[in-house]
Coordinates of C-alpha atoms and ligand atoms in Angstrom, one line a residue:
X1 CA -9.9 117.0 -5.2
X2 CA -8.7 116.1 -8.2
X3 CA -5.8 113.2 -7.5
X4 CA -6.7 110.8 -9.9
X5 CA -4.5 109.7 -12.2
X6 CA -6.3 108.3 -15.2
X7 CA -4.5 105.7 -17.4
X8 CA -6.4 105.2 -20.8
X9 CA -5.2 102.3 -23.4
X10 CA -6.7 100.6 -26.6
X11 CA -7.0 97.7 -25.1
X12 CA -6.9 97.2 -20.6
X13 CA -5.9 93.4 -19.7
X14 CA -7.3 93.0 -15.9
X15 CA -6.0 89.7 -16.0
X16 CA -8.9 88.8 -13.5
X17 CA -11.5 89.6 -15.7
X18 CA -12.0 89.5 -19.6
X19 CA -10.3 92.2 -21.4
X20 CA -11.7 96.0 -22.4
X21 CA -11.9 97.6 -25.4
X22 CA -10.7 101.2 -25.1
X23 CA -10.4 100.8 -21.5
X24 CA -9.3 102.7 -18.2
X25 CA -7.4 102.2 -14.9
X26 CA -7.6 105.4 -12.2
X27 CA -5.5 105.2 -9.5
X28 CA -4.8 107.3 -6.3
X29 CA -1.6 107.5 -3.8
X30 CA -0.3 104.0 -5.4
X31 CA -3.6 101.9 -5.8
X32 CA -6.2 101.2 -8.2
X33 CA -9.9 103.1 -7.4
X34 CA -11.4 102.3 -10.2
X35 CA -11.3 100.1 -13.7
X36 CA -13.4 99.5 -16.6
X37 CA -14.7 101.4 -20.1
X38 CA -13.1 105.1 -20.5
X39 CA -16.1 106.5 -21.2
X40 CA -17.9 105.5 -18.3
X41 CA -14.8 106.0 -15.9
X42 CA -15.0 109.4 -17.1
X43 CA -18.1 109.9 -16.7
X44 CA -18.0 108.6 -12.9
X45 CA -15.2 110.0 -11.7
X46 CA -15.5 113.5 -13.1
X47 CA -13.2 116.2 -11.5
X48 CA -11.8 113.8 -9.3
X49 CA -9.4 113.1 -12.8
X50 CA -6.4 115.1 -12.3
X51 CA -4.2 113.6 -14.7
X52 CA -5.0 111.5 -18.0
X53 CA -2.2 109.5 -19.9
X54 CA -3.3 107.9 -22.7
X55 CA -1.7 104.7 -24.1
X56 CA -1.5 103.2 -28.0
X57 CA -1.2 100.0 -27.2
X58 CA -2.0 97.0 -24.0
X59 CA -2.6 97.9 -20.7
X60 CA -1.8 95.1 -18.3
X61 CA -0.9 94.0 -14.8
X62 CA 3.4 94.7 -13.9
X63 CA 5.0 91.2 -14.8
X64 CA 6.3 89.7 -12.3
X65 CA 9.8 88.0 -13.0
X66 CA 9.2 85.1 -10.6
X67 CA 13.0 84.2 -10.6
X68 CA 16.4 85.7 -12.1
X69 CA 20.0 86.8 -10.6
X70 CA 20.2 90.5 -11.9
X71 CA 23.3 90.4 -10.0
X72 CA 24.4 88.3 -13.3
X73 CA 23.4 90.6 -16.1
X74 CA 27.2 91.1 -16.9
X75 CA 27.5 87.1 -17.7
X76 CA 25.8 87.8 -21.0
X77 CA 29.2 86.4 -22.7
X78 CA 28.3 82.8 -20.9
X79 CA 24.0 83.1 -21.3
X80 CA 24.9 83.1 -24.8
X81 CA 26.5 79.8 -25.6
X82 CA 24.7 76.7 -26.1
X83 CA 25.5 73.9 -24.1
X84 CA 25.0 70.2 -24.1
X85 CA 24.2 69.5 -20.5
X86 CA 24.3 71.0 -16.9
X87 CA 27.5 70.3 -15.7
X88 CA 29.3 71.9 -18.7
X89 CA 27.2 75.2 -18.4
X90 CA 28.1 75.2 -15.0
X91 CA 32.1 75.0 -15.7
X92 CA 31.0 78.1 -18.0
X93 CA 29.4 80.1 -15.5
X94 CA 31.9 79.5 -12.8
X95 CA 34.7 80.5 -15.0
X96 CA 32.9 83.5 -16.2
X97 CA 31.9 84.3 -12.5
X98 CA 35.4 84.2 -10.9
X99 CA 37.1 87.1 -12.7
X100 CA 36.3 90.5 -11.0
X101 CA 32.9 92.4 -11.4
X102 CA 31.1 95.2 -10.2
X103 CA 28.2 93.4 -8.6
X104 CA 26.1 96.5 -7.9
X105 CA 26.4 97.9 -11.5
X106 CA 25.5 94.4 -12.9
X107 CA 22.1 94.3 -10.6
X108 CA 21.5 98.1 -11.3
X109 CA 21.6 97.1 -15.0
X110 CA 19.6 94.3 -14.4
X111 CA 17.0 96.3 -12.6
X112 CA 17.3 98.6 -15.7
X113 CA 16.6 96.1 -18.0
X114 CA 13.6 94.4 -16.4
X115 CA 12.2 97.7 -15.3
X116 CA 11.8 98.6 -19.5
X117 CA 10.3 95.7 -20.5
X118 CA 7.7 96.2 -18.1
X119 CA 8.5 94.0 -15.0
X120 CA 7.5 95.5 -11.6
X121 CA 8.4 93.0 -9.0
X122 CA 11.3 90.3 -9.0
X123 CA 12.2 87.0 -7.4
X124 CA 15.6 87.9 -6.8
X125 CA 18.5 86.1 -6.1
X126 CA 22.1 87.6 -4.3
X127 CA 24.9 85.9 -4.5
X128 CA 27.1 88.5 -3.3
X129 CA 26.2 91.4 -0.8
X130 CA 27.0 94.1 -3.1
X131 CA 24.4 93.3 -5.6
X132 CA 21.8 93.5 -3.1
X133 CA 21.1 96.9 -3.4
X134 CA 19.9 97.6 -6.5
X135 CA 15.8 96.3 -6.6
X136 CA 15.6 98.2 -3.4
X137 CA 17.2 101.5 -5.1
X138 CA 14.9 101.3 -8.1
X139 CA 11.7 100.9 -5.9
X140 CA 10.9 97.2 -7.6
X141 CA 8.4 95.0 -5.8
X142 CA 9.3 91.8 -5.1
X143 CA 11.3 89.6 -2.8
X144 CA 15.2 89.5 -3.0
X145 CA 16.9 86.4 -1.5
X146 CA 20.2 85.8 -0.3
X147 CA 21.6 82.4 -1.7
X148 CA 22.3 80.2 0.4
X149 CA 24.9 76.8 -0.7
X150 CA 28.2 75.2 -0.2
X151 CA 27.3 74.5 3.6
X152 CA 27.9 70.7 4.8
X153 CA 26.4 69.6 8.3
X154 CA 29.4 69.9 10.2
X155 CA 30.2 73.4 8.8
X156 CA 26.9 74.4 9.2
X157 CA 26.8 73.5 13.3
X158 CA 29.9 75.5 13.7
X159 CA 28.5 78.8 12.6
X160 CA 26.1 78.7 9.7
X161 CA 23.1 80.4 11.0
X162 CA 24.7 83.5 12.6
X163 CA 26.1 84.0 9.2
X164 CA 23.1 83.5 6.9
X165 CA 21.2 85.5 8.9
X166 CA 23.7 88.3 9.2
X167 CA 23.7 88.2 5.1
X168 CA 20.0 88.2 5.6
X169 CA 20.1 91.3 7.4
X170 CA 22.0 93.1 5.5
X171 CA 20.1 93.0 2.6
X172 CA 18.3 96.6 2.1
X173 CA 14.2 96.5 2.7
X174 CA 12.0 97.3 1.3
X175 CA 11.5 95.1 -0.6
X176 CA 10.9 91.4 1.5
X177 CA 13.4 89.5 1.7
X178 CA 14.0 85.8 2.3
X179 CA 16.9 82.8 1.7
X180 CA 17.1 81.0 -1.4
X181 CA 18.4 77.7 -0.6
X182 CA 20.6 77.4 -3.5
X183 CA 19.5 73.1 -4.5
X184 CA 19.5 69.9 -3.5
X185 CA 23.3 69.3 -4.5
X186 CA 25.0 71.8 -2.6
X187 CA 23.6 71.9 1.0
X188 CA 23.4 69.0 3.3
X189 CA 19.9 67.6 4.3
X190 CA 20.1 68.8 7.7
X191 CA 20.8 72.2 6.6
X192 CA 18.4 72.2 4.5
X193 CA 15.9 71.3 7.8
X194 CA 17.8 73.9 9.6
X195 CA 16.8 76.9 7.2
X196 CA 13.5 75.9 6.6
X197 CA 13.2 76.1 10.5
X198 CA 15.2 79.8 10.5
X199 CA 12.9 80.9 7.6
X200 CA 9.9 80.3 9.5
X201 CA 11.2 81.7 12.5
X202 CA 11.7 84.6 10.9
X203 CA 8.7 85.4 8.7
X204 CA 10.5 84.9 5.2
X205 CA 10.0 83.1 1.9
X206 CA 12.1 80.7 1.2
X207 CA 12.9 79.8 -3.3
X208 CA 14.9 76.8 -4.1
X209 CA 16.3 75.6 -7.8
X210 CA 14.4 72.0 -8.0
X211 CA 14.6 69.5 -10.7
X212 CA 16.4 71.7 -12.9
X213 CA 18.5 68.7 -14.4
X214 CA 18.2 64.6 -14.6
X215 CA 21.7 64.2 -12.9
X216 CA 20.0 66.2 -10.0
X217 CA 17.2 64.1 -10.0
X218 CA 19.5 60.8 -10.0
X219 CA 21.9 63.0 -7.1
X220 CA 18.5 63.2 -4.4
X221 CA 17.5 59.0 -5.4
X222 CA 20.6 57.6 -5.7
X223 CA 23.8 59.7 -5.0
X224 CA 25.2 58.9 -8.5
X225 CA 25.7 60.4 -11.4
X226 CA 27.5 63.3 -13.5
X227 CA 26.8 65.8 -10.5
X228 CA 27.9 63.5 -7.7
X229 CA 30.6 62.1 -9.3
X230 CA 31.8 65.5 -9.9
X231 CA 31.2 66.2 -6.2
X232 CA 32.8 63.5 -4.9
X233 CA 35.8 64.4 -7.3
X234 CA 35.8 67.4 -5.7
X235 CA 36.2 65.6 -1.9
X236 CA 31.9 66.2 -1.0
X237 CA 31.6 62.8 -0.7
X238 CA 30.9 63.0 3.3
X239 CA 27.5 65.2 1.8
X240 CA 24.8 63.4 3.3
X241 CA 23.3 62.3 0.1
X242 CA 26.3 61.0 -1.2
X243 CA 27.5 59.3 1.7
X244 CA 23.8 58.0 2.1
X245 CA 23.4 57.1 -1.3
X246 CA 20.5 59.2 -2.3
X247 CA 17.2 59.8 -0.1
X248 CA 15.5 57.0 -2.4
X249 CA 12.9 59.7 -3.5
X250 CA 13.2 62.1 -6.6
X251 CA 13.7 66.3 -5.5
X252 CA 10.2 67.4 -5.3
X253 CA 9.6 64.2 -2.6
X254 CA 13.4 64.6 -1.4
X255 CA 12.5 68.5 -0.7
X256 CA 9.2 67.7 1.0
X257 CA 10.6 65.2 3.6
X258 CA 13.1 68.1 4.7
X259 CA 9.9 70.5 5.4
X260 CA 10.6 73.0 2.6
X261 CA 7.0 72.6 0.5
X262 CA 4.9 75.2 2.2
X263 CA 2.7 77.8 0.7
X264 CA 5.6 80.3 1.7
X265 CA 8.1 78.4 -0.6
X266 CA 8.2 79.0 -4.5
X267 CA 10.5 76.3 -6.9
X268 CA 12.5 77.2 -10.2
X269 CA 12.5 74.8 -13.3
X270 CA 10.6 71.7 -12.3
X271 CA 11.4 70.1 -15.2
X272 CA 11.9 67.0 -14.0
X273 CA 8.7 66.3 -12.2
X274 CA 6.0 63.3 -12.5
X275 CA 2.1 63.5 -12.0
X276 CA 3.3 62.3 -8.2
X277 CA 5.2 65.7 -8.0
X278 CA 2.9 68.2 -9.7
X279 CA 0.1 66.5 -6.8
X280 CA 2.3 67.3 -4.1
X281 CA 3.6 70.6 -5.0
X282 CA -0.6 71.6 -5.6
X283 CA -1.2 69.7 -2.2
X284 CA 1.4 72.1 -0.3
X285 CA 0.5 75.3 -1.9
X286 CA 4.0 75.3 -4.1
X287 CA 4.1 77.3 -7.1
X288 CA 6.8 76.9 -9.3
X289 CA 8.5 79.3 -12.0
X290 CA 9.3 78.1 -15.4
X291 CA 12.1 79.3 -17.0
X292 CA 12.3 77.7 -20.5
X293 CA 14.8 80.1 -22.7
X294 CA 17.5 79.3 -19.7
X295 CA 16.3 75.9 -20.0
X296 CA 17.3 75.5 -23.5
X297 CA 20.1 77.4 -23.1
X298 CA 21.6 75.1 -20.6
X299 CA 20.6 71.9 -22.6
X300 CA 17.7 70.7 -20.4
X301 CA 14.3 69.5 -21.4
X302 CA 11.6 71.8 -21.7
X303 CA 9.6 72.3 -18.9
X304 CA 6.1 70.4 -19.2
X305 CA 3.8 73.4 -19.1
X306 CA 0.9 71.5 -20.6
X307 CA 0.8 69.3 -17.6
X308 CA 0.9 71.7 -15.3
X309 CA -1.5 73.6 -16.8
X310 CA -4.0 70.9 -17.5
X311 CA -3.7 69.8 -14.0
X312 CA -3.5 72.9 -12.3
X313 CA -0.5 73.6 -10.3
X314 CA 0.2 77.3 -9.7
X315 CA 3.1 78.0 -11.8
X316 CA 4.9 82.0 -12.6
X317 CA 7.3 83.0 -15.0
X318 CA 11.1 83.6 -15.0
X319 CA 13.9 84.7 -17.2
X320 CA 16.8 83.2 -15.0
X321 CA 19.8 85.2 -15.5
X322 CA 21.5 86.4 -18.8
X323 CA 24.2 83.9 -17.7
X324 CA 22.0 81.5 -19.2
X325 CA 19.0 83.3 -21.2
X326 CA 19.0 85.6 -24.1
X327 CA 17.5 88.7 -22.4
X328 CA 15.8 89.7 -18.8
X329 CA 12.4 90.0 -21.1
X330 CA 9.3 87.6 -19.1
X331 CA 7.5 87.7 -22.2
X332 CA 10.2 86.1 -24.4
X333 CA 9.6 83.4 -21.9
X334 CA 5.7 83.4 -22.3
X335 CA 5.9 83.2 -25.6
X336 CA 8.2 80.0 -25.6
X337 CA 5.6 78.7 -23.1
X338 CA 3.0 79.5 -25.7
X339 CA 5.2 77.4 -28.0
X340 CA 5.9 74.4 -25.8
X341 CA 2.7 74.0 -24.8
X342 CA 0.8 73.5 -28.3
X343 CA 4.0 71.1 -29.1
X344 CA 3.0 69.0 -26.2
X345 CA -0.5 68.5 -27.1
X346 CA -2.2 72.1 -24.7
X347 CA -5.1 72.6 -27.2
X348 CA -7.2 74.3 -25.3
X349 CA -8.4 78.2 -26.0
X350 CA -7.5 79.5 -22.7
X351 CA -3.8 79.5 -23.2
X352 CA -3.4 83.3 -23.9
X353 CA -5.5 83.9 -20.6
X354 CA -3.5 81.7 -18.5
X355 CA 0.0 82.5 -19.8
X356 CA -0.6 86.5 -19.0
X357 CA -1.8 85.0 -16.0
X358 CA 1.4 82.9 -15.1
X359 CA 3.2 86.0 -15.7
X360 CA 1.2 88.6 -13.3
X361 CA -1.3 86.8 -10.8
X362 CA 0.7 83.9 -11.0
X363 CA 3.7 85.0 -10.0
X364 CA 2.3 87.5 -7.4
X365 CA 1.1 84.5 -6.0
X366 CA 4.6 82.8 -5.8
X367 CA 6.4 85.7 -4.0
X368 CA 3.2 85.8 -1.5
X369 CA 2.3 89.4 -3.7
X370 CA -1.3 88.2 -4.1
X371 CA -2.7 88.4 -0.6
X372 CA -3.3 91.2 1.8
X373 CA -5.3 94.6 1.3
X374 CA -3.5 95.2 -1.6
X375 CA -2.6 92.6 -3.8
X376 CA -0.7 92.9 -7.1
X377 CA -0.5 91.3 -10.2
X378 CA -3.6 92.1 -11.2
X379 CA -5.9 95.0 -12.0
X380 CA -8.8 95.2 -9.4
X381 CA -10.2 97.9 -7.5
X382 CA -7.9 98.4 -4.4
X383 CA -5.2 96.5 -6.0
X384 CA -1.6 98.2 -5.8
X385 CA -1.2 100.5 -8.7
X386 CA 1.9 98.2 -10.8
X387 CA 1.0 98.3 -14.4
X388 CA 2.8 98.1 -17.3
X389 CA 1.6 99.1 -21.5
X390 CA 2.9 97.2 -24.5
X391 CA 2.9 98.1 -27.9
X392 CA 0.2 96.1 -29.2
X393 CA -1.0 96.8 -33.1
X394 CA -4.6 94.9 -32.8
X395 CA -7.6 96.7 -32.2
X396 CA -9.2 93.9 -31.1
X397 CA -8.7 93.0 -27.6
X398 CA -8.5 89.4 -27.6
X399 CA -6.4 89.5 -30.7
X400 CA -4.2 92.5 -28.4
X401 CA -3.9 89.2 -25.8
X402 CA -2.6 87.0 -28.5
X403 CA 0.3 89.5 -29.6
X404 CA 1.4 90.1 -26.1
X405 CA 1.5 86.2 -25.6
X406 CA 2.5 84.8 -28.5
X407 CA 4.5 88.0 -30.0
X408 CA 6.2 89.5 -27.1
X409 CA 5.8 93.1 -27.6
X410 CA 7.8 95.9 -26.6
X411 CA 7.1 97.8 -23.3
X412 CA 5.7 101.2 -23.7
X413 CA 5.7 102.1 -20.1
X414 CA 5.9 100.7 -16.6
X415 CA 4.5 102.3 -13.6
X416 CA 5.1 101.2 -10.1
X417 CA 2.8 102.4 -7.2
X418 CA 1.1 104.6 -9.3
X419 CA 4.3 106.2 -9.9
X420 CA 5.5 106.5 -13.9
X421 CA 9.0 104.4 -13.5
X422 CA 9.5 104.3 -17.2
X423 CA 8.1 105.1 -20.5
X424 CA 9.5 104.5 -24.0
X425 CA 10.7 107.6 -26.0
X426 CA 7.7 109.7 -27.2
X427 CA 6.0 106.6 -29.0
X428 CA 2.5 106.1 -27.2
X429 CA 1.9 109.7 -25.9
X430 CA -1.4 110.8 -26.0
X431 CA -2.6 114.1 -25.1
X432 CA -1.3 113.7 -21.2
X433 CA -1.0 116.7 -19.0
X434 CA 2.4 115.6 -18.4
X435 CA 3.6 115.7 -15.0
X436 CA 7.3 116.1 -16.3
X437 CA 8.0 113.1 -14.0
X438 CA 8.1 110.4 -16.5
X439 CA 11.8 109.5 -16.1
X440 CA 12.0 110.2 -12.7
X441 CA 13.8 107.6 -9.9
X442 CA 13.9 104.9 -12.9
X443 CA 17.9 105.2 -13.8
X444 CA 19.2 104.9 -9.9
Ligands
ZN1 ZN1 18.5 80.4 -11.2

C-alpha cells in the first residue's frame, strides 16, 4: 500500500532531537511513522511512499500560539499605537471594541492569518459567541476558551454558573475547549474558587491573564492603585479585593490560594513574577505564555525570559491579539524573546533550541497537546502529523535554527493532521506528485 506521504526539506527540526541535514518526515492517516535522513527513509520505506513533497527551506513542528483573541484581528487600528501604561491601552481597546463588528469574520481572519505563518494549534480566547466558530471551521488544534469576567459574588450566586457553562457549551468542538478566567481584577475571589471547581468538574483547561501589569500586582496585595482606583470609580469597590484591601500576596500567590495553579491551568504574561513565583508556578506544573511584542505595545516591562529559562519553568509562546501586537506571527515573538534574553544577561548556546522549543513542545505542553498516544508539538514517531516549513536560506542546519529564531522567516507551508492546510504560492515546490489538494479546507 502505498499511503505514505513523504515530506522532504533542507533541513528537518524535530525539536526533540538535534536537527537533520536533508531530512524527511512520512506520515500516514494524520500521524508521523517515520523521521530521519531522506535517503535512508527512502530506502526503508520503499513503495510504501505514495506521495513525496519536497521543501526549500525548515521543516519543523506546527507552532503553537499558546494565547491570542483571533476574535480581535479587526482591532489592528488600536494594536498599533503605543501606549504608556495599562489602563490607557485598555480605554483604547474598549473604545475600539464597542463599535459594531463582525466577530466571526474577525476570528476567521484570524485563523487565516495564523494558519499562513505556520501555526497549527491555538490558545484561544472568545469573548463573544459568534467568534467561536472559526478555529473549529478551519480544523486548528488547540483549545478555545470562553472568557469569563465582570462577575462579582453576589452576581455570581444568582446565576453565574448556568450561564458560563451554557457559553461553554455552545462553543463548537472539536477543538477542546475550556474557561479563561479573564484576571485577577475583574472576577471576585470566590468566583474565581467557583470556576476552578466547575472546570474540574468538567474536564477542562482553565488560562488566566496573570501579572500582566504592576497596578495588577499592587490590585491582588493591597487593593490600591491605578486599576482599583479606577474600579472603585467605577462603583466595584464591594469586589472582594477592594473591599478587603488586597489578599496580602502578589497574583501568582493570590491565584494559587484560590486553587487555580494545576497542571491543567496555563498563565499569560507573567511579567511580574519573583524567584518565589517562578518556584511555585514549576511546583504546580503551570506553564506560562510570554507574549512580549503585546507587551511592549501596551507599555509593560519585558517579560524575564532569561529567568525563566535559566530556572526552568515551562513557558510557550503567544502573539496576544492584533489589538495590542503588530501581527498574529509566534515567531516575531521568538525572535523578540531571542532579543530580551541576551539583553538580560541568557548567554548560554541553547537558546535557539529552547526558543523553537517554547514555541512547539512548549506550548503543546501548555494547552495539555503533549500527552496521550499522540502528542504534538513535536516530530516523533507516532506523533500527530502538525508540521509547518519556513523559508530558511542556510544550508547548514544549525545555522537554518538560528534564522528561524532569530530572523523569523516566512511560512512556506503548514500541514495539519497530515493534511496540506496551506502552502505559499509556487515558491518551495519540488518535484511533488501533487495531490491538487494544496489549498483545500484552508480559506473556510
Ligand atoms: Zn490576552
Amino acid at each position: 500500500m502505498s499511503d505514505i506521504t513523504l515530506h522532504r526539506a533542507r533541513t528537518v527540526l524535530p525539536v526533540a532531537a538535534p536537527p537533520i541535514a536533508d531530512g524527511a518526515v512520512a506520515v500516514r492517516d494524520g500521524r508521523i511513522v517515520a523521521i530521519g535522513a531522506h535517503d535512508a527513509l527512502t530506502a526503508e520505506l520503499g513503495d510504501a511512499i505514495g506521495e513525496r513533497r519536497e521543501w526549500d527551506g525548515a521543516l519543523t513542528p506546527g507552532l503553537v500560539n499558546a494565547h491570542t483573541h483571533l476574535q480581535y484581528t479587526d482591532m489592528a487600528a488600536v494594536g498599533r499605537g503605543q501606549y504608556p501604561s495599562f489602563e490607557t491601552w485598555a480605554l483604547a481597546f474598549e473604545k475600539g471594541y464597542r463599535v459594531e463588528h463582525d466577530w466571526a469574520a474577525s476570528a476567521a481572519e484570524g485563523v487565516r492569518l495564523s494558519i499562513e505563518s505556520g501555526t497549527t494549534a491555538v490558545a484561544e480566547i472568545v469573548t463573544d459567541p459568534e467568534a467561536g466558530r472559526a478555529v473549529h471551521d478551519a480544523g486548528l488544534h488547540g483549545v478555545v476558551f470562553w472568557e469569563v469576567f465582570g462577575w462579582k459574588r453576589a452576581a455570581w450566586q444568582h446565576d453565574g454558573p448556568e450561564r458560563v457553562l451554557a457559553q461553554l457549551d455552545a462553543l463548537p468542538s472539536p477543538p477542546a475547549t475550556g474557561l479563561s478566567p479573564h484576571a485577577i481584577y475583574s472576577l471576585d475571589t470566590d468566583v474565581f474558587r467557583e470556576l476552578q471547581r466547575l472546570a474540574e468538574a468538567h474536564g477542562v483547561r482553565l488560562h488566566i491573564h496573570a501579572a500582566e501589569s504592576a497596578s495588577e500586582d499592587e490590585f491582588a496585595r493591597f487593593g490600591t492603585g491605578p486599576l482599583a482606583e479606577r474600579w472603585r470609580g467605577l462603583g466595584h469597590s464591594d469586589m472582594q479585593l477592594l473591599s478587603g484591601n488586597g489578599s496580602g500576596n502578589g497574583v501568582v500567590h493570590y491565584l494559587d490560594t484560590v486553587g487555580v495553579l494545576t497542571p491543567h491551568s496555563h498563565l499569560a504574561h507573567g511579567i511580574y513574577v519573583d524567584a518565589a513565583d517562578r518556584a511555585l508556578l514549576r511546583e504546580r506544573g503551570v506553564s506560562v505564555a510570554l507574549c512580549p511584542r503585546s507587551n511592549a505595545v501596551i507599555g509593560l516591562d519585558a517579560p524575564p525570559i532569561a529567568a525563566y529559562l535559566t530556572e526552568g519553568n515551562p513557558i510557550g509562546v503567544g502573539t496576544d491579539s492584533l489589538s495590542s501586537s503588530p501581527s498574529l506571527r509566534v515567531l516575531d515573538d521568538v525572535a523578540e524573546l531571542h532579543r530580551l534574553a541576551r539583553a538580560q544577561g541568557y548567554s548560554a548556546d541553547d537558546l535557539h533550541s529552547r526558543l523553537l522549543h517554547a514555541a512547539t513542545a512548549g506550548g503543546a505542553r501548555a494547552l495539555g497537546l503533549a500527552d496521550g498516544p499522540a502528542p504534538a508539538g513535536t516530530l516523533i514517531e507516532g506523533a500527530r502529523a502538525d508540521l509547518a516549513v519556513f523559508a530558511t536560506a542556510s544550508a547548514d542546519p544549525r545555522d537554518a535554527l538560528a534564522e528561524i529564531v532569530e530572523s523569523a522567516p516566512e511560512a512556506l507551508g503548514t500541514v495539519v493532521d497530515g493534511r496540506m492546510l496551506w502552502e505559499a504560492g509556487s515558491v518551495g515546490r519540488g518535484p511533488s506528485t501533487g495531490s491538487g489538494s494544496a489549498f483545500e479546507g484552508a480559506r473556510a
